[in-house]
Coordinates of C-alpha atoms and ligand atoms in Angstrom, one line a residue:
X1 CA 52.5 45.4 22.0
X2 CA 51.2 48.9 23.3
X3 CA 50.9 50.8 20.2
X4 CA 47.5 53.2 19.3
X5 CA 46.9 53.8 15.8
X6 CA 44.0 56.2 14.9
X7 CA 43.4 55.9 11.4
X8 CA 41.7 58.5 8.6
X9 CA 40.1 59.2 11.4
X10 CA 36.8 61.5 10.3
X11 CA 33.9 63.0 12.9
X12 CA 31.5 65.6 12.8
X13 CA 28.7 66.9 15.2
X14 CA 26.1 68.5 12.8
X15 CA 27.9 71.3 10.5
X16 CA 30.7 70.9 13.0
X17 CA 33.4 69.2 11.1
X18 CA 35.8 68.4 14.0
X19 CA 38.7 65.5 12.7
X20 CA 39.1 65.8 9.0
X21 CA 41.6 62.9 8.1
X22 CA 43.9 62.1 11.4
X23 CA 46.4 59.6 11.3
X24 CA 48.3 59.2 13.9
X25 CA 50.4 55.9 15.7
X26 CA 52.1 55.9 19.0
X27 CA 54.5 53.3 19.5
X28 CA 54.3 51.1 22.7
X29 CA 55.9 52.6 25.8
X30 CA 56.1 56.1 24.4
X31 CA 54.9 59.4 26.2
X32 CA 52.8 61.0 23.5
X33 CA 51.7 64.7 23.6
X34 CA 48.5 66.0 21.6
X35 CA 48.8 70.0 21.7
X36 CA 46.2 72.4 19.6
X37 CA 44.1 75.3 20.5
X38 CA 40.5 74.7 22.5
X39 CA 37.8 73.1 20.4
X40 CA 40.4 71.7 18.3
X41 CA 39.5 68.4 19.2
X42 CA 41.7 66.8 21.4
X43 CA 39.5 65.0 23.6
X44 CA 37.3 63.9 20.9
X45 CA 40.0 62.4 19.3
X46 CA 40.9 60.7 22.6
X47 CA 37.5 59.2 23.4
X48 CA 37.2 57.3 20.0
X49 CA 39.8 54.7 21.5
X50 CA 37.6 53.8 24.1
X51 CA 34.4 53.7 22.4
X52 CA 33.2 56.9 24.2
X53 CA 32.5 58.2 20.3
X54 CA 32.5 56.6 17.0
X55 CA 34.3 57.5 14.2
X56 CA 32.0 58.7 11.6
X57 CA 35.1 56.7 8.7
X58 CA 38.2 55.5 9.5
X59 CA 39.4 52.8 11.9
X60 CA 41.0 52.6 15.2
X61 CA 43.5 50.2 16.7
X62 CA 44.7 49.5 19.8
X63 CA 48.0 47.5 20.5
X64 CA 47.1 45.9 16.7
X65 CA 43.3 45.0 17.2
X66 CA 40.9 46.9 15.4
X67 CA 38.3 48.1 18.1
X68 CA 36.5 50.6 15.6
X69 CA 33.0 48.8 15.5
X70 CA 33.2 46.9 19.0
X71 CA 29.9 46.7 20.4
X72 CA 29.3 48.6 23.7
X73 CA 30.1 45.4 26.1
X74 CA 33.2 44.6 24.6
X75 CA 34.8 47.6 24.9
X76 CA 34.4 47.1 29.1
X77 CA 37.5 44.9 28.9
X78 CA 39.2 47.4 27.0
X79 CA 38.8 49.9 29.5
X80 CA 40.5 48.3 31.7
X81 CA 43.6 48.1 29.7
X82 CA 43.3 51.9 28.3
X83 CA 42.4 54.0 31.5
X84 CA 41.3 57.6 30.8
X85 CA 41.7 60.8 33.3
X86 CA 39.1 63.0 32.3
X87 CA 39.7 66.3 31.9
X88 CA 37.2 67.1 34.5
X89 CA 37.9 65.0 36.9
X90 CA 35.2 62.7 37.7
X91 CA 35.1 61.9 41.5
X92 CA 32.2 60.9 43.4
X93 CA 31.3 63.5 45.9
X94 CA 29.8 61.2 48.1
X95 CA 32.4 59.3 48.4
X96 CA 36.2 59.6 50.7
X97 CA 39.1 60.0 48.2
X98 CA 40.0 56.4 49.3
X99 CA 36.9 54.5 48.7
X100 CA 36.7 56.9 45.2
X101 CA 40.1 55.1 44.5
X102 CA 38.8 51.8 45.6
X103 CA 36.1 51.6 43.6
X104 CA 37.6 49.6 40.3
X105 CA 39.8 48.0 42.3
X106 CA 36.6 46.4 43.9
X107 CA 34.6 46.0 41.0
X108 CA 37.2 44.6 39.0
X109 CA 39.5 42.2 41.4
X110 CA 37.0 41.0 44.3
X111 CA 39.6 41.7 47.0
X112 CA 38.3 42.3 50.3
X113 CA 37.2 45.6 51.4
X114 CA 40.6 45.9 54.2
X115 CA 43.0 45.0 50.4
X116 CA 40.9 47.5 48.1
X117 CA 41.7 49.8 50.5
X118 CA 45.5 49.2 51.5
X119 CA 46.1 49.5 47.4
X120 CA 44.2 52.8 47.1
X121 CA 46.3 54.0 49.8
X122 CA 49.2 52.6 47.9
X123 CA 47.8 54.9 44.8
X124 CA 47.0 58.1 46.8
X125 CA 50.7 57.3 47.5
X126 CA 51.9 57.8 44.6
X127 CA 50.4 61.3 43.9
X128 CA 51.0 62.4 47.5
X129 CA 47.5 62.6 48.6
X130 CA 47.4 59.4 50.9
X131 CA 47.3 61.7 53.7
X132 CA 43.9 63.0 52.8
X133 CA 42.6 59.7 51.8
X134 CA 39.6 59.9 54.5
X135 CA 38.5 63.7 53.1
X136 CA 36.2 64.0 50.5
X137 CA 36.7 66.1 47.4
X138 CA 34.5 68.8 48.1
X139 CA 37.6 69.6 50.6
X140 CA 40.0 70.0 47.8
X141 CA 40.2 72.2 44.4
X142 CA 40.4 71.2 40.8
X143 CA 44.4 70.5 41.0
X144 CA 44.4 67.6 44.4
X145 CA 40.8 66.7 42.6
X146 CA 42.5 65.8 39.2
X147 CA 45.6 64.4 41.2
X148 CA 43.0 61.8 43.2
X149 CA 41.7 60.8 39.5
X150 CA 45.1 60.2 38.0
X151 CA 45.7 57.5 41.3
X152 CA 42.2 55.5 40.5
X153 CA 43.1 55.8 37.1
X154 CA 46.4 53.7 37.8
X155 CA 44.6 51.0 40.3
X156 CA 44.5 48.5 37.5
X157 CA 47.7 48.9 35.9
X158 CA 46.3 49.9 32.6
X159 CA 48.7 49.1 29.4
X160 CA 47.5 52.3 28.2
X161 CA 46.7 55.9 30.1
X162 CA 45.4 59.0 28.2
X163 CA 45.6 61.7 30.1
X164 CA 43.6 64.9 29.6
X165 CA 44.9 67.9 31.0
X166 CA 47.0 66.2 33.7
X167 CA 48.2 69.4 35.0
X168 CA 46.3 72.0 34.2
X169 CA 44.9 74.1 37.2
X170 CA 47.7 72.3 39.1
X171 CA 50.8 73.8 41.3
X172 CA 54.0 74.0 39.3
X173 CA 55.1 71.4 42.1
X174 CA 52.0 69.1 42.0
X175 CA 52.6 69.1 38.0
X176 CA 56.2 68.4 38.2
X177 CA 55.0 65.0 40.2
X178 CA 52.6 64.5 37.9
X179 CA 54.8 64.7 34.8
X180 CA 57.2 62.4 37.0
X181 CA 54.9 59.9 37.6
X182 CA 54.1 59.9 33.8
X183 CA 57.3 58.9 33.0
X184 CA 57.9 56.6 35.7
X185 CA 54.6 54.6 34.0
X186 CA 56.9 55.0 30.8
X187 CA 60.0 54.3 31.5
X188 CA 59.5 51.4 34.0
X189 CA 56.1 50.3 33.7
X190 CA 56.1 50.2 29.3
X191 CA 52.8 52.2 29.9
X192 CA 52.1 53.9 26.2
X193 CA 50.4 57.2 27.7
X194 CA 48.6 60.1 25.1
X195 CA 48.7 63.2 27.1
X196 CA 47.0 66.2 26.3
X197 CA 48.4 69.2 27.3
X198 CA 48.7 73.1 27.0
X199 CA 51.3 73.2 29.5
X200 CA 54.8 74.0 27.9
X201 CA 56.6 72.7 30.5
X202 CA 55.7 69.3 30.6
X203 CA 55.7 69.5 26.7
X204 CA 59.1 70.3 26.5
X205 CA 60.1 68.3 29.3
X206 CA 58.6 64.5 28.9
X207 CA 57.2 64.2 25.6
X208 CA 58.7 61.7 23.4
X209 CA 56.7 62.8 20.5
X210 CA 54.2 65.3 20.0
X211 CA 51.2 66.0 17.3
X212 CA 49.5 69.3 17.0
X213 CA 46.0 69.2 15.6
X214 CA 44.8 72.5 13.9
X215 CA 41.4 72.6 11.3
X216 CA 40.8 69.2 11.6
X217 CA 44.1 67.7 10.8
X218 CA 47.9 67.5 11.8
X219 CA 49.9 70.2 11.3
X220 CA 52.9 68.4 12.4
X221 CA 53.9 64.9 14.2
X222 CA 57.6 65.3 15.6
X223 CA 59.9 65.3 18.5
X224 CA 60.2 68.3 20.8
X225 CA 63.5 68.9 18.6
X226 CA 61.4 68.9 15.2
X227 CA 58.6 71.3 16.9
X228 CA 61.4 73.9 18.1
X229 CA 62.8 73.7 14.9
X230 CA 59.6 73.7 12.7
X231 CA 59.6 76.5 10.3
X232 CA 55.9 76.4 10.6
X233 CA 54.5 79.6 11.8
X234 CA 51.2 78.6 13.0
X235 CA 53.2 75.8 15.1
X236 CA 56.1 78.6 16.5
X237 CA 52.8 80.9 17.2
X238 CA 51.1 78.0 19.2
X239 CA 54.8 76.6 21.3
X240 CA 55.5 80.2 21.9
X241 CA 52.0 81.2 23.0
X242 CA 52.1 84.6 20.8
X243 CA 48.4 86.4 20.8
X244 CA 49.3 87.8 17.0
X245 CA 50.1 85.0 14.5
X246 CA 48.8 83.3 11.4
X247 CA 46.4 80.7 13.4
X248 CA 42.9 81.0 13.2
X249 CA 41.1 81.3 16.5
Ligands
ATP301 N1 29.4 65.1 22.3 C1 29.5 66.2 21.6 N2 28.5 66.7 20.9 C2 28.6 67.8 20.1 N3 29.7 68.5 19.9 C3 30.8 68.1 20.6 C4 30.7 66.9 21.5 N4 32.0 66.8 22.0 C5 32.7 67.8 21.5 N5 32.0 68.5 20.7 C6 32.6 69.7 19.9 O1 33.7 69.3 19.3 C7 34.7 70.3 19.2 C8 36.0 69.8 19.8 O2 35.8 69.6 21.2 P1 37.0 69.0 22.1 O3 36.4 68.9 23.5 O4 37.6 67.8 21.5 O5 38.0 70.2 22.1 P2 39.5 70.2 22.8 O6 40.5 70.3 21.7 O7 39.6 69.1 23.8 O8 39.4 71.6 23.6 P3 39.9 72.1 25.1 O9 41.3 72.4 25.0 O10 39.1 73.3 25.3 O11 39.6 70.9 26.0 C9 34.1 71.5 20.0 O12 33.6 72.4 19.1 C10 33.0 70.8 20.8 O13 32.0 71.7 21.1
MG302 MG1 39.6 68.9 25.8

């Protein structure tokens, strides 16, 4: 139950030869980090498990089904079960950060408009933005923006979350909740969450396991233990954010 497995996985754009062979498996329930420089292709990888891109060879499983050539409609339901928080958060401006919230809530369960919005409150909650819930984002930056997307991204108590850059351009405060909440989906909720992440902190302070992608490929799949200890100099370059170092950039 839970698990992600990404297969061999290959894709290009063009002459850009992005994943080169990844293999990767989370187990169910874990908190799994993705780390690597920009452009190495984090959130490509990430978007092949929901049929946002296709793998140009090798296959991709979620909790044991093989979802690699699902057509378009039948990934919906699995979108349900895997949420995503973009790494640009993807409010609607038009839209209060309750009735953004709402939305899959009433799309998905066809509760009344008065329950929708008692449960996105009960979301907003959770982030500590329920205060703001009648604001729209253009009120807020990048960090409350990205906090509001994390809470809709939770309405349907997903099996799976992949979050994108959960804290970045967030207060060390904000982030620590955020990482909190992360582990609270873990550690109470068996939610299997990918996070991808540049931030050290929550790194080195919630992963279970981590996997650094460099050139197309994993450098190294390990606990935080096995990453401090790694003898791998483009790995100790990247963890200890040194300008000068052996990785390519
Ligand atoms: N839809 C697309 N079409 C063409 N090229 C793409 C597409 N999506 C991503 N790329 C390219 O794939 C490479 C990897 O992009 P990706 O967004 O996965 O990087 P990333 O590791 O998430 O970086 P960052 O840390 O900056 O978010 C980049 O060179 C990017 O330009
Ligand atoms: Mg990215």
């Amino acid at each position: 139950m839970g698990s992600i497995e990404f297969r061999n996985i290959y894709k290009s754009f063009g002459d850009n030869h992005v994943l080169r062979g990844v293999d990767l498996q989370v187990d169910s329930g874990e908190i799994f980090f993705v780390i690597g420089q920009s452009g190495a292709g984090k959130s490509v990888l990430v978007k092949h498990l929901i049929g946002l891109l296709r793998p140009d060879q090798g296959r991709v499983f979620l909790d044991g089904q093989d979802v690699t050539d699902l057509k378009e409609k039948q990934f919906y339901p699995i979108r349900k079960r895997c949420a995503m928080v973009f790494q640009n958060s993807t409010l609607f401006d038009s839209m209060t950060l309750r009735e953004n919230v709402a939305l899959p809530i009433r799309k998905h369960l066809g509760v009344s408009e008065e329950e929708a919005a008692e449960r996105a409150d009960a979301e907003l909650e959770k982030v500590g933005m329920k205060r703001y819930a009648e604001r729209f984002p253009a009120d807020f930056g990048d960090g409350m923006r990205k906090k509001v997307a994390i809470a809709r991204a939770l309405t349907l108590d997903p099996e799976f979350v992949i979050f994108d850059e959960p804290t970045t351009g967030i207060d060390p405060i904000s982030a620590a909740m955020v990482d909190d909440l992360i582990k609270h989906l873990s550690d109470h909720l068996g939610v299997t969450s990918i996070v991808i992440s540049h931030d050290l902190r929550s790194i080195f302070g919630i992963a279970d396991r981590i996997a650094m992608l460099y050139q197309g490929k994993l450098i190294l799949d390990g606990t935080q233990e096995e990453f401090k200890n790694s003898d791998d100099p483009i790995v100790q370059q990247f963890i200890q954010g040194l300008p000068d170092g052996p990785m390519e950039v």
